[in-house]
């Protein structure tokens, strides 16, 4: 009788190789698909980040508008404009307001002729103690755009300048000081009667876009000039560089589509135009950092190694367990075969097999003896058997 049972070492090896082949196949498929899934998941999360950043900007503009209206309606300021009180009381209101917000650079009241009447300011930096500008140092601002444009703006409605660098005497102030102005054209008897104006340090708005792990931030104006470019801060405020730095350098084929769309999604970036009350609109672009994708891939590889180790241990334990079972079965089969052979020998029973394909007979030793032959002779064919 033939013995056809695999050895323990072969069974274990086959079991382990089969387990690893499954893990490797899953890893390869997952790696191919996971790169796209990682990008897609990051961009989906980026949508929420865009909305969050937009809400920060919108909240700033809303609070600025509320501040100007509150000042306009304050009793001290109304009485000052009516000539009922001197500037003593309204001065305390102005100082209290600028002290309440560390990002206010300058707070002024300019009359209908463009002459500054009330002015308090921080000279250099956010948070520093404000100073009050005395009457002899006040200036006429009738030729400045924020006053000239206010004359034709709707009365009692706040409007805003673009987010831009502060300009003094026709030149960009160095070091750069991003600034945004909020203006409220005042009304008296249905006619223009001057403005309330706040100049803000705007760097805090730009700083809110930085320090991100997943994305590179690029904030551009409506013409495509970056205000913020995370990848290379030396390219910030591209409009004022020589040569100028433009969005077309970053996205040569898609920069127009980005600027023309309220929302745009690419393979590895998303962009959103902020809904803000300024003429020169702002678009924020979030591009996935290569370092983030590399970190995600490294994390997946570490997970794969850990999973492989666990599978190896489980496969080893399983192969040992199955090997023991097979060994026991093998022992039982061998014992049963031995008993059959002993019983057949005692009873003078023989066994034979026929290979139908080759017409070949195989006899055991007992069968040969019963036929009067000798063991280990050539295997018999039907012709040899008939002639025996």
Tab-separated table of C-alpha atoms in Angstrom:
chain	number	residue	atom	x	y	z
A	1	UNK	CA	0.000	0.000	0.000
A	2	UNK	CA	1.350	3.452	-0.945
A	3	UNK	CA	2.157	5.974	1.750
A	4	UNK	CA	1.127	9.438	0.585
A	5	UNK	CA	1.184	11.811	3.565
A	6	UNK	CA	3.112	15.147	3.519
A	7	UNK	CA	5.888	15.707	5.996
A	8	UNK	CA	5.393	18.162	8.873
A	9	UNK	CA	8.060	20.624	7.652
A	10	UNK	CA	6.494	20.857	4.177
A	11	UNK	CA	3.015	21.461	5.596
A	12	UNK	CA	4.273	24.224	7.875
A	13	UNK	CA	6.235	25.902	5.076
A	14	UNK	CA	3.289	25.794	2.679
A	15	UNK	CA	0.958	27.177	5.328
A	16	UNK	CA	3.281	30.083	6.168
A	17	UNK	CA	3.981	30.916	2.504
A	18	UNK	CA	0.271	30.892	1.742
A	19	UNK	CA	-0.433	33.246	4.661
A	20	UNK	CA	2.281	35.656	3.608
A	21	UNK	CA	1.144	35.625	-0.010
A	22	UNK	CA	-2.279	36.801	1.107
A	23	UNK	CA	-0.784	39.611	3.228
A	24	UNK	CA	1.546	40.737	0.449
A	25	UNK	CA	-1.304	40.731	-2.070
A	26	UNK	CA	-3.461	42.812	0.248
A	27	UNK	CA	-0.580	45.216	0.878
A	28	UNK	CA	0.144	45.697	-2.830
A	29	UNK	CA	-3.491	46.338	-3.659
A	30	UNK	CA	-3.898	48.608	-0.658
A	31	UNK	CA	-0.735	50.562	-1.504
A	32	UNK	CA	-1.857	51.172	-5.064
A	33	UNK	CA	-5.310	52.325	-4.002
A	34	UNK	CA	-4.426	53.932	-0.681
A	35	UNK	CA	-2.361	56.754	-2.222
A	36	UNK	CA	-5.454	58.062	-3.981
A	37	UNK	CA	-7.618	57.438	-0.922
A	38	UNK	CA	-5.171	59.377	1.247
A	39	UNK	CA	-5.287	62.363	-1.087
A	40	UNK	CA	-9.065	62.214	-1.356
A	41	UNK	CA	-9.517	62.025	2.422
A	42	UNK	CA	-7.077	64.906	2.955
A	43	UNK	CA	-8.845	67.081	0.385
A	44	UNK	CA	-12.222	66.307	1.948
A	45	UNK	CA	-10.818	67.445	5.289
A	46	UNK	CA	-9.365	70.467	3.510
A	47	UNK	CA	-12.869	71.640	2.653
A	48	UNK	CA	-13.595	72.066	6.348
A	49	UNK	CA	-10.296	73.861	6.835
A	50	UNK	CA	-11.147	76.288	4.022
A	51	UNK	CA	-14.491	77.027	5.624
A	52	UNK	CA	-12.821	77.543	9.000
A	53	UNK	CA	-10.299	80.020	7.582
A	54	UNK	CA	-13.038	81.870	5.721
A	55	UNK	CA	-15.084	82.129	8.908
A	56	UNK	CA	-12.086	83.692	10.719
A	57	UNK	CA	-11.788	86.365	8.028
A	58	UNK	CA	-15.532	86.997	7.895
A	59	UNK	CA	-15.742	87.301	11.662
A	60	UNK	CA	-13.014	89.937	11.564
A	61	UNK	CA	-14.904	92.032	9.009
A	62	UNK	CA	-18.195	91.630	10.873
A	63	UNK	CA	-16.685	92.691	14.193
A	64	UNK	CA	-14.976	95.646	12.535
A	65	UNK	CA	-18.279	96.825	11.106
A	66	UNK	CA	-20.000	96.435	14.473
A	67	UNK	CA	-17.229	98.388	16.196
A	68	UNK	CA	-17.611	101.380	13.889
A	69	UNK	CA	-21.384	101.428	14.212
A	70	UNK	CA	-21.126	101.204	17.996
A	71	UNK	CA	-18.738	104.169	18.026
A	72	UNK	CA	-20.994	106.107	15.654
A	73	UNK	CA	-23.963	105.624	17.968
A	74	UNK	CA	-22.136	106.334	21.208
A	75	UNK	CA	-23.516	109.279	23.164
A	76	UNK	CA	-20.117	110.940	23.562
A	77	UNK	CA	-19.405	110.897	19.821
A	78	UNK	CA	-22.888	112.097	18.881
A	79	UNK	CA	-22.623	115.038	21.287
A	80	UNK	CA	-19.136	115.844	20.007
A	81	UNK	CA	-20.388	116.002	16.416
A	82	UNK	CA	-23.296	118.203	17.500
A	83	UNK	CA	-20.908	120.540	19.316
A	84	UNK	CA	-22.536	119.900	22.682
A	85	UNK	CA	-19.344	118.552	24.268
A	86	UNK	CA	-15.639	119.022	23.758
A	87	UNK	CA	-13.326	116.191	22.707
A	88	UNK	CA	-12.517	115.337	26.330
A	89	UNK	CA	-15.274	112.752	26.731
A	90	UNK	CA	-15.003	111.258	23.231
A	91	UNK	CA	-11.235	110.962	23.666
A	92	UNK	CA	-11.750	108.478	26.499
A	93	UNK	CA	-14.112	106.476	24.267
A	94	UNK	CA	-11.544	106.331	21.459
A	95	UNK	CA	-8.789	105.246	23.812
A	96	UNK	CA	-10.977	102.612	25.431
A	97	UNK	CA	-11.856	101.206	22.026
A	98	UNK	CA	-8.262	100.989	20.746
A	99	UNK	CA	-7.164	99.401	24.021
A	100	UNK	CA	-9.872	96.785	23.684
A	101	UNK	CA	-8.349	95.447	20.457
A	102	UNK	CA	-4.603	94.951	20.208
A	103	UNK	CA	-4.782	94.705	16.399
A	104	UNK	CA	-6.066	98.263	15.882
A	105	UNK	CA	-3.272	100.345	14.388
A	106	UNK	CA	-5.131	103.645	14.109
A	107	UNK	CA	-8.563	105.055	14.927
A	108	UNK	CA	-9.661	108.391	13.454
A	109	UNK	CA	-12.540	110.737	12.853
A	110	UNK	CA	-12.136	112.812	9.689
A	111	UNK	CA	-14.615	115.618	8.981
A	112	UNK	CA	-16.380	116.289	5.696
A	113	UNK	CA	-13.505	118.449	4.460
A	114	UNK	CA	-10.924	115.689	4.952
A	115	UNK	CA	-9.406	117.146	8.120
A	116	UNK	CA	-8.521	114.796	10.951
A	117	UNK	CA	-10.372	115.800	14.129
A	118	UNK	CA	-9.729	112.834	16.428
A	119	UNK	CA	-6.854	110.385	16.154
A	120	UNK	CA	-5.227	107.740	18.324
A	121	UNK	CA	-2.744	105.132	17.134
A	122	UNK	CA	-0.092	102.550	17.828
A	123	UNK	CA	3.175	103.639	16.306
A	124	UNK	CA	4.753	100.306	15.335
A	125	UNK	CA	3.455	97.048	16.688
A	126	UNK	CA	0.221	95.353	17.762
A	127	UNK	CA	-0.451	95.431	21.479
A	128	UNK	CA	1.748	98.373	22.319
A	129	UNK	CA	0.340	101.309	24.281
A	130	UNK	CA	-1.589	103.698	21.998
A	131	UNK	CA	-0.840	107.419	21.854
A	132	UNK	CA	-3.204	110.334	21.404
A	133	UNK	CA	-2.356	112.729	18.576
A	134	UNK	CA	-2.767	116.332	19.586
A	135	UNK	CA	-4.644	118.862	17.480
A	136	UNK	CA	-1.549	120.602	16.075
A	137	UNK	CA	-0.292	117.311	14.604
A	138	UNK	CA	-3.512	116.370	12.824
A	139	UNK	CA	-3.439	116.360	9.006
A	140	UNK	CA	-5.740	116.834	6.047
A	141	UNK	CA	-6.461	113.540	4.272
A	142	UNK	CA	-8.813	114.824	1.575
A	143	UNK	CA	-6.527	113.504	-1.173
A	144	UNK	CA	-6.327	109.947	0.207
A	145	UNK	CA	-8.356	107.262	-1.562
A	146	UNK	CA	-10.130	106.113	1.589
A	147	UNK	CA	-11.597	109.584	2.076
A	148	UNK	CA	-12.244	110.443	-1.583
A	149	UNK	CA	-13.964	107.102	-2.205
A	150	UNK	CA	-16.013	107.401	0.975
A	151	UNK	CA	-17.685	110.557	-0.350
A	152	UNK	CA	-19.410	108.423	-3.006
A	153	UNK	CA	-20.108	105.369	-0.858
A	154	UNK	CA	-23.526	104.680	0.725
A	155	UNK	CA	-23.883	106.658	3.950
A	156	UNK	CA	-23.892	104.836	7.287
A	157	UNK	CA	-22.548	101.649	5.666
A	158	UNK	CA	-19.108	100.274	6.438
A	159	UNK	CA	-16.815	99.479	3.538
A	160	UNK	CA	-13.325	98.013	3.533
A	161	UNK	CA	-10.053	98.530	1.747
A	162	UNK	CA	-8.181	95.616	0.230
A	163	UNK	CA	-5.860	93.588	2.416
A	164	UNK	CA	-2.551	95.104	1.388
A	165	UNK	CA	0.792	96.392	2.633
A	166	UNK	CA	0.934	99.697	4.445
A	167	UNK	CA	2.152	102.513	2.223
A	168	UNK	CA	3.767	105.664	3.592
A	169	UNK	CA	4.679	108.628	1.349
A	170	UNK	CA	3.972	106.599	-1.766
A	171	UNK	CA	6.290	103.711	-0.829
A	172	UNK	CA	5.709	100.305	0.716
A	173	UNK	CA	6.682	100.397	4.370
A	174	UNK	CA	9.607	98.133	5.265
A	175	UNK	CA	9.487	95.832	7.108
A	176	UNK	CA	6.166	94.841	5.601
A	177	UNK	CA	3.039	95.694	7.604
A	178	UNK	CA	-0.092	94.106	6.140
A	179	UNK	CA	-3.028	96.445	6.695
A	180	UNK	CA	-6.749	96.607	6.124
A	181	UNK	CA	-8.943	99.675	6.686
A	182	UNK	CA	-12.586	99.878	7.698
A	183	UNK	CA	-14.420	103.104	6.788
A	184	UNK	CA	-17.856	104.357	7.829
A	185	UNK	CA	-19.178	107.354	5.875
A	186	UNK	CA	-21.171	109.513	8.293
A	187	UNK	CA	-24.420	111.281	7.499
A	188	UNK	CA	-25.959	114.539	8.645
A	189	UNK	CA	-29.257	115.802	7.291
A	190	UNK	CA	-28.941	113.341	4.391
A	191	UNK	CA	-25.495	114.529	3.339
A	192	UNK	CA	-21.943	113.254	3.705
A	193	UNK	CA	-20.417	114.448	6.976
A	194	UNK	CA	-16.987	112.819	7.236
A	195	UNK	CA	-15.831	109.300	8.132
A	196	UNK	CA	-14.844	107.084	10.998
A	197	UNK	CA	-11.897	104.939	9.998
A	198	UNK	CA	-9.956	102.108	11.623
A	199	UNK	CA	-6.594	100.845	10.358
A	200	UNK	CA	-5.858	97.277	11.420
A	201	UNK	CA	-2.659	95.314	11.682
A	202	UNK	CA	-3.622	92.410	9.404
A	203	UNK	CA	-0.687	90.088	9.956
A	204	UNK	CA	-2.671	88.100	12.521
A	205	UNK	CA	-5.127	87.119	9.786
A	206	UNK	CA	-2.313	85.815	7.615
A	207	UNK	CA	-0.699	84.040	10.553
A	208	UNK	CA	-3.913	82.096	11.099
A	209	UNK	CA	-3.237	80.320	7.791
A	210	UNK	CA	0.130	78.896	8.779
A	211	UNK	CA	1.533	76.074	10.896
A	212	UNK	CA	-0.387	73.315	9.146
A	213	UNK	CA	0.855	69.720	8.966
A	214	UNK	CA	-1.157	68.518	5.982
A	215	UNK	CA	-1.313	71.483	3.595
A	216	UNK	CA	0.770	74.204	2.054
A	217	UNK	CA	-1.204	77.468	2.118
A	218	UNK	CA	-1.200	79.958	-0.719
A	219	UNK	CA	-3.364	83.074	-0.416
A	220	UNK	CA	-3.680	85.066	-3.638
A	221	UNK	CA	-5.529	88.230	-4.627
A	222	UNK	CA	-7.977	88.473	-7.527
A	223	UNK	CA	-5.125	89.072	-9.978
A	224	UNK	CA	-3.183	86.005	-8.880
A	225	UNK	CA	-0.411	87.592	-6.810
A	226	UNK	CA	0.364	85.630	-3.629
A	227	UNK	CA	0.089	87.365	-0.279
A	228	UNK	CA	1.153	84.177	1.481
A	229	UNK	CA	3.138	81.305	-0.013
A	230	UNK	CA	3.999	78.668	2.588
A	231	UNK	CA	6.441	76.791	0.411
A	232	UNK	CA	8.760	79.794	0.128
A	233	UNK	CA	8.096	82.795	2.379
A	234	UNK	CA	10.473	84.845	0.251
A	235	UNK	CA	7.734	84.791	-2.396
A	236	UNK	CA	5.145	86.387	-0.081
A	237	UNK	CA	3.596	89.563	-1.468
A	238	UNK	CA	4.556	88.595	-4.998
A	239	UNK	CA	3.142	91.818	-6.449
A	240	UNK	CA	5.919	93.853	-4.828
A	241	UNK	CA	8.813	91.565	-5.769
A	242	UNK	CA	11.177	92.130	-8.652
A	243	UNK	CA	10.488	90.185	-10.757
A	244	UNK	CA	6.900	89.696	-9.665
A	245	UNK	CA	5.807	86.282	-8.461
A	246	UNK	CA	2.482	85.058	-9.858
A	247	UNK	CA	0.157	82.102	-9.427
A	248	UNK	CA	0.918	80.942	-12.968
A	249	UNK	CA	4.379	79.944	-11.740
A	250	UNK	CA	2.815	77.545	-9.209
A	251	UNK	CA	-0.024	76.235	-11.381
A	252	UNK	CA	0.936	76.935	-15.018
A	253	UNK	CA	-2.096	75.189	-16.502
A	254	UNK	CA	-4.780	75.821	-13.903
A	255	UNK	CA	-4.171	79.282	-12.470
A	256	UNK	CA	-6.932	80.897	-14.559
A	257	UNK	CA	-9.487	78.257	-13.595
A	258	UNK	CA	-8.551	78.688	-9.929
A	259	UNK	CA	-9.063	82.470	-10.027
A	260	UNK	CA	-12.320	82.220	-11.979
A	261	UNK	CA	-13.910	79.580	-9.741
A	262	UNK	CA	-15.563	79.994	-6.376
A	263	UNK	CA	-14.351	76.489	-5.562
A	264	UNK	CA	-11.824	74.386	-7.438
A	265	UNK	CA	-10.510	70.893	-6.772
A	266	UNK	CA	-7.404	69.409	-8.369
A	267	UNK	CA	-5.561	66.119	-7.934
A	268	UNK	CA	-3.658	67.253	-4.861
A	269	UNK	CA	-5.091	70.671	-3.993
A	270	UNK	CA	-8.312	72.585	-3.433
A	271	UNK	CA	-9.031	76.299	-3.677
A	272	UNK	CA	-11.824	78.554	-2.444
A	273	UNK	CA	-12.572	82.188	-3.069
A	274	UNK	CA	-13.502	83.856	0.212
A	275	UNK	CA	-16.809	85.679	0.379
A	276	UNK	CA	-15.586	88.956	1.879
A	277	UNK	CA	-16.704	92.609	1.621
A	278	UNK	CA	-13.594	93.722	-0.297
A	279	UNK	CA	-13.072	94.524	-3.972
A	280	UNK	CA	-9.828	92.631	-4.487
A	281	UNK	CA	-11.096	89.173	-3.540
A	282	UNK	CA	-8.912	86.582	-1.856
A	283	UNK	CA	-8.559	82.917	-2.819
A	284	UNK	CA	-7.007	80.381	-0.485
A	285	UNK	CA	-5.317	77.319	-2.004
A	286	UNK	CA	-4.521	74.241	0.088
A	287	UNK	CA	-2.014	71.859	-1.482
A	288	UNK	CA	-1.151	68.548	0.157
A	289	UNK	CA	2.421	68.516	1.406
A	290	UNK	CA	4.621	65.730	-0.036
A	291	UNK	CA	5.994	65.198	3.482
A	292	UNK	CA	2.474	64.369	4.684
A	293	UNK	CA	1.990	61.708	1.991
A	294	UNK	CA	5.420	60.250	2.795
A	295	UNK	CA	4.543	60.101	6.483
A	296	UNK	CA	1.245	58.382	5.699
A	297	UNK	CA	3.064	55.861	3.491
A	298	UNK	CA	5.661	55.207	6.195
A	299	UNK	CA	2.894	54.679	8.698
A	300	UNK	CA	1.211	52.178	6.388
A	301	UNK	CA	4.493	50.300	5.938
A	302	UNK	CA	4.983	50.113	9.698
A	303	UNK	CA	1.468	48.759	10.050
A	304	UNK	CA	2.198	46.193	7.354
A	305	UNK	CA	5.346	45.010	9.143
A	306	UNK	CA	3.438	44.676	12.397
A	307	UNK	CA	0.600	42.814	10.677
A	308	UNK	CA	3.120	40.539	8.953
A	309	UNK	CA	4.759	39.701	12.266
A	310	UNK	CA	1.406	38.869	13.824
A	311	UNK	CA	0.419	36.734	10.822
A	312	UNK	CA	3.787	34.967	10.925
A	313	UNK	CA	3.335	34.070	14.578
A	314	UNK	CA	-0.251	32.950	14.053
A	315	UNK	CA	0.732	30.945	10.977
A	316	UNK	CA	3.577	29.317	12.901
A	317	UNK	CA	1.303	28.382	15.778
A	318	UNK	CA	-1.361	27.125	13.375
A	319	UNK	CA	1.148	25.074	11.377
A	320	UNK	CA	2.492	23.467	14.548
A	321	UNK	CA	-1.028	22.677	15.703
A	322	UNK	CA	-2.058	21.244	12.339
A	323	UNK	CA	1.271	19.409	12.090
A	324	UNK	CA	0.610	17.660	15.384
A	325	UNK	CA	-2.821	16.596	14.201
A	326	UNK	CA	-1.372	15.262	10.931
A	327	UNK	CA	1.384	13.472	12.804
A	328	UNK	CA	-1.148	11.733	15.000
A	329	UNK	CA	-3.195	10.768	11.966
A	330	UNK	CA	-0.052	9.547	10.235
A	331	UNK	CA	0.843	7.394	13.214
A	332	UNK	CA	-2.645	5.896	13.278
A	333	UNK	CA	-2.586	5.232	9.537
A	334	UNK	CA	0.855	3.638	9.703
A	335	UNK	CA	-0.258	1.529	12.636
A	336	UNK	CA	-3.397	0.457	10.799
A	337	UNK	CA	-1.375	-0.365	7.670
A	338	UNK	CA	1.048	-2.443	9.693
A	339	UNK	CA	-1.799	-4.340	11.320
A	340	UNK	CA	-3.375	-5.013	7.934
A	341	UNK	CA	-0.101	-6.321	6.545
A	342	UNK	CA	0.467	-8.576	9.547
A	343	UNK	CA	-3.120	-9.844	9.351
A	344	UNK	CA	-2.936	-10.423	5.610
A	345	UNK	CA	0.358	-12.265	5.966
A	346	UNK	CA	-1.064	-14.504	8.660
A	347	UNK	CA	-4.189	-15.175	6.592
A	348	UNK	CA	-2.194	-15.539	3.373
A	349	UNK	CA	-3.971	-12.626	1.706
A	350	UNK	CA	-2.409	-10.664	-1.108
A	351	UNK	CA	-3.081	-7.250	-2.631
A	352	UNK	CA	-2.682	-5.978	-6.133
A	353	UNK	CA	-3.295	-2.743	-8.061
A	354	UNK	CA	-4.046	-2.178	-11.742
A	355	UNK	CA	-2.853	0.906	-13.617
A	356	UNK	CA	-5.507	1.118	-16.334
A	357	UNK	CA	-3.660	3.771	-18.294
A	358	UNK	CA	-0.464	1.721	-18.659
A	359	UNK	CA	-2.107	-1.692	-18.269
A	360	UNK	CA	0.264	-2.427	-15.395
A	361	UNK	CA	-0.286	-4.693	-12.368
A	362	UNK	CA	1.429	-4.206	-9.031
A	363	UNK	CA	1.495	-7.065	-6.462
A	364	UNK	CA	2.621	-7.098	-2.906
A	365	UNK	CA	5.036	-9.734	-1.613
A	366	UNK	CA	2.304	-12.024	-0.255
A	367	UNK	CA	0.515	-12.113	-3.586
A	368	UNK	CA	3.739	-13.097	-5.321
A	369	UNK	CA	4.263	-15.872	-2.831
A	370	UNK	CA	0.724	-17.165	-3.339
A	371	UNK	CA	1.368	-17.327	-7.071
A	372	UNK	CA	4.609	-19.169	-6.488
A	373	UNK	CA	6.757	-16.249	-7.608
A	374	UNK	CA	9.501	-14.322	-5.955
A	375	UNK	CA	9.197	-10.724	-4.624
A	376	UNK	CA	10.862	-7.751	-6.306
A	377	UNK	CA	10.488	-9.158	-9.791
A	378	UNK	CA	9.551	-6.846	-12.730
A	379	UNK	CA	6.013	-5.507	-12.572
A	380	UNK	CA	3.615	-7.614	-14.591
A	381	UNK	CA	1.579	-6.667	-17.626
A	382	UNK	CA	-1.614	-8.507	-18.637
A	383	UNK	CA	0.357	-10.532	-21.167
A	384	UNK	CA	2.886	-11.632	-18.560
A	385	UNK	CA	0.049	-12.359	-16.131
A	386	UNK	CA	-1.780	-14.591	-18.621
A	387	UNK	CA	1.370	-16.447	-19.421
A	388	UNK	CA	2.299	-16.941	-15.785
